[in-house]
Amino acid sequence: MLKDSQIKIADMDDGQKVVKFLKQIAQWMFDNDINQWRYLLSGGDDEEILEAVNNKETYIVLHDDELIATFTISENQSEWDQHIFGEDAAQDSLYLHRLAISPELIGTGVGGELLGWIFKNITADKSFLKIDCVADNRKLNRFYRGHGFEYIGETDHHSKYQKKLYR
């Protein structure tokens, strides 16, 4: 499906669309009893999301001009990353945040395609891509392991994963 879609860095005009999209995904997860991103429903991270857009770290995926997915890649650790992974003194990792696809596309392979696109197209002088998720979100944990991410532990009820970046 991604071959028929446009993946681009979000611009400031896209910021509110990304926030709205992520809140829709968070509401869908809440409605389906999936424990992930509930803090987004109360406005948690709105400023951080817009800051990532402003810093050109957020990507959007458009299909027929409709937003179908988004993700953020950061070269710098956020406070959350430091809390979950510990301080990255070597600064040797990229951090993947808010990887989200439209609920109707779940199970179609789009998530895996996006991860493939990230590994092929994101360039940085780093060794690892790291991501976390709620530890009891079994489906998401299985997804990351199934796409080659190594489980590296748990902090504060969040599973931690990393995958080697091959350059």
GROMACS .gro file of C-alpha atoms in nm:
model
  167
    1MET     CA    1   0.000   0.000   0.000
    2LEU     CA    2   0.285   0.241   0.072
    3LYS     CA    3   0.392   0.236  -0.291
    4ASP     CA    4   0.072   0.428  -0.367
    5SER     CA    5   0.120   0.665  -0.073
    6GLN     CA    6   0.330   0.973  -0.004
    7ILE     CA    7   0.559   0.977   0.298
    8LYS     CA    8   0.687   1.321   0.388
    9ILE     CA    9   0.813   1.527   0.677
   10ALA     CA   10   0.518   1.702   0.836
   11ASP     CA   11   0.516   2.080   0.818
   12MET     CA   12   0.357   2.324   1.060
   13ASP     CA   13   0.033   2.318   0.860
   14ASP     CA   14   0.014   1.945   0.939
   15GLY     CA   15   0.070   1.983   1.314
   16GLN     CA   16  -0.293   1.998   1.426
   17LYS     CA   17  -0.384   1.718   1.183
   18VAL     CA   18  -0.121   1.496   1.346
   19VAL     CA   19  -0.250   1.579   1.696
   20LYS     CA   20  -0.609   1.508   1.590
   21PHE     CA   21  -0.508   1.182   1.416
   22LEU     CA   22  -0.316   1.058   1.721
   23LYS     CA   23  -0.610   1.141   1.949
   24GLN     CA   24  -0.844   0.949   1.717
   25ILE     CA   25  -0.609   0.649   1.736
   26ALA     CA   26  -0.589   0.684   2.116
   27GLN     CA   27  -0.970   0.693   2.137
   28TRP     CA   28  -0.997   0.386   1.915
   29MET     CA   29  -0.749   0.202   2.139
   30PHE     CA   30  -0.941   0.309   2.451
   31ASP     CA   31  -1.270   0.195   2.295
   32ASN     CA   32  -1.110  -0.141   2.209
   33ASP     CA   33  -0.960  -0.185   2.557
   34ILE     CA   34  -0.601  -0.147   2.432
   35ASN     CA   35  -0.379   0.004   2.700
   36GLN     CA   36  -0.169   0.249   2.499
   37TRP     CA   37  -0.161   0.632   2.470
   38ARG     CA   38  -0.454   0.705   2.702
   39TYR     CA   39  -0.276   1.021   2.818
   40LEU     CA   40  -0.323   1.166   2.468
   41LEU     CA   41  -0.698   1.185   2.524
   42SER     CA   42  -0.654   1.450   2.792
   43GLY     CA   43  -0.413   1.662   2.587
   44GLY     CA   44  -0.099   1.496   2.718
   45ASP     CA   45   0.188   1.545   2.472
   46ASP     CA   46   0.008   1.797   2.246
   47GLU     CA   47   0.295   2.042   2.288
   48GLU     CA   48   0.557   1.771   2.243
   49ILE     CA   49   0.383   1.649   1.926
   50LEU     CA   50   0.376   2.000   1.780
   51GLU     CA   51   0.739   2.057   1.883
   52ALA     CA   52   0.841   1.739   1.698
   53VAL     CA   53   0.656   1.865   1.390
   54ASN     CA   54   0.830   2.202   1.423
   55ASN     CA   55   1.167   2.024   1.458
   56LYS     CA   56   1.097   1.826   1.139
   57GLU     CA   57   1.110   1.494   1.325
   58THR     CA   58   0.754   1.387   1.242
   59TYR     CA   59   0.653   1.212   0.922
   60ILE     CA   60   0.307   1.169   0.777
   61VAL     CA   61   0.180   0.912   0.532
   62LEU     CA   62  -0.085   1.030   0.288
   63HIS     CA   63  -0.296   0.805   0.068
   64ASP     CA   64  -0.524   0.991  -0.173
   65ASP     CA   65  -0.453   1.305   0.037
   66GLU     CA   66  -0.584   1.131   0.351
   67LEU     CA   67  -0.359   1.096   0.656
   68ILE     CA   68  -0.325   0.722   0.716
   69ALA     CA   69  -0.016   0.703   0.938
   70THR     CA   70   0.242   0.905   1.124
   71PHE     CA   71   0.562   0.852   1.321
   72THR     CA   72   0.834   1.058   1.482
   73ILE     CA   73   1.207   0.987   1.470
   74SER     CA   74   1.432   1.174   1.710
   75GLU     CA   75   1.811   1.179   1.723
   76ASN     CA   76   1.797   1.318   2.076
   77GLN     CA   77   1.659   1.153   2.385
   78SER     CA   78   1.347   1.305   2.530
   79GLU     CA   79   1.287   1.304   2.905
   80TRP     CA   80   1.067   0.997   2.846
   81ASP     CA   81   1.347   0.818   2.658
   82GLN     CA   82   1.589   0.889   2.943
   83HIS     CA   83   1.335   0.760   3.194
   84ILE     CA   84   1.268   0.440   2.998
   85PHE     CA   85   1.608   0.361   2.843
   86GLY     CA   86   1.845   0.547   3.074
   87GLU     CA   87   2.081   0.814   2.954
   88ASP     CA   88   2.236   0.740   2.615
   89ALA     CA   89   2.581   0.880   2.693
   90ALA     CA   90   2.716   0.750   2.360
   91GLN     CA   91   2.427   0.919   2.174
   92ASP     CA   92   2.419   0.611   1.954
   93SER     CA   93   2.044   0.567   1.904
   94LEU     CA   94   1.747   0.704   1.718
   95TYR     CA   95   1.414   0.701   1.900
   96LEU     CA   96   1.089   0.607   1.729
   97HIS     CA   97   0.777   0.761   1.881
   98ARG     CA   98   0.406   0.766   1.805
   99LEU     CA   99   0.410   0.514   1.520
  100ALA     CA  100   0.040   0.510   1.436
  101ILE     CA  101  -0.169   0.382   1.149
  102SER     CA  102  -0.539   0.413   1.080
  103PRO     CA  103  -0.726   0.136   1.263
  104GLU     CA  104  -0.880   0.005   0.940
  105LEU     CA  105  -0.526  -0.066   0.815
  106ILE     CA  106  -0.421  -0.272   1.116
  107GLY     CA  107  -0.333  -0.622   1.003
  108THR     CA  108  -0.277  -0.521   0.640
  109GLY     CA  109   0.103  -0.504   0.665
  110VAL     CA  110   0.125  -0.124   0.654
  111GLY     CA  111   0.298  -0.112   0.994
  112GLY     CA  112   0.567  -0.350   0.876
  113GLU     CA  113   0.601  -0.160   0.550
  114LEU     CA  114   0.653   0.160   0.749
  115LEU     CA  115   0.925   0.002   0.959
  116GLY     CA  116   1.093  -0.118   0.639
  117TRP     CA  117   1.069   0.232   0.493
  118ILE     CA  118   1.222   0.381   0.809
  119PHE     CA  119   1.519   0.143   0.800
  120LYS     CA  120   1.574   0.209   0.431
  121ASN     CA  121   1.526   0.588   0.426
  122ILE     CA  122   1.617   0.741   0.761
  123THR     CA  123   1.985   0.822   0.766
  124ALA     CA  124   2.180   0.908   1.078
  125ASP     CA  125   2.516   0.822   1.224
  126LYS     CA  126   2.358   0.600   1.489
  127SER     CA  127   2.373   0.228   1.563
  128PHE     CA  128   2.023   0.152   1.695
  129LEU     CA  129   1.658   0.240   1.656
  130LYS     CA  130   1.479   0.220   1.992
  131ILE     CA  131   1.110   0.206   2.072
  132ASP     CA  132   0.895   0.131   2.373
  133CYS     CA  133   0.536   0.029   2.435
  134VAL     CA  134   0.312  -0.062   2.726
  135ALA     CA  135   0.428  -0.398   2.854
  136ASP     CA  136   0.081  -0.554   2.864
  137ASN     CA  137   0.003  -0.458   2.503
  138ARG     CA  138   0.070  -0.811   2.379
  139LYS     CA  139  -0.015  -0.746   2.015
  140LEU     CA  140   0.222  -0.450   1.985
  141ASN     CA  141   0.500  -0.633   2.169
  142ARG     CA  142   0.456  -0.928   1.930
  143PHE     CA  143   0.461  -0.684   1.634
  144TYR     CA  144   0.798  -0.536   1.731
  145ARG     CA  145   0.956  -0.875   1.802
  146GLY     CA  146   0.816  -1.005   1.474
  147HIS     CA  147   0.989  -0.723   1.289
  148GLY     CA  148   1.332  -0.798   1.428
  149PHE     CA  149   1.341  -0.574   1.734
  150GLU     CA  150   1.532  -0.713   2.029
  151TYR     CA  151   1.356  -0.699   2.365
  152ILE     CA  152   1.598  -0.531   2.606
  153GLY     CA  153   1.391  -0.517   2.922
  154GLU     CA  154   1.110  -0.338   3.097
  155THR     CA  155   1.098  -0.008   3.283
  156ASP     CA  156   0.792   0.138   3.452
  157HIS     CA  157   0.556  -0.116   3.285
  158HIS     CA  158   0.696  -0.039   2.937
  159SER     CA  159   0.874  -0.290   2.717
  160LYS     CA  160   1.195  -0.163   2.560
  161TYR     CA  161   1.313  -0.266   2.215
  162GLN     CA  162   1.602  -0.189   1.986
  163LYS     CA  163   1.708  -0.288   1.638
  164LYS     CA  164   2.047  -0.248   1.477
  165LEU     CA  165   2.062   0.012   1.201
  166TYR     CA  166   2.265  -0.119   0.909
  167ARG     CA  167   2.440   0.153   0.714
   0.00000   0.00000   0.00000
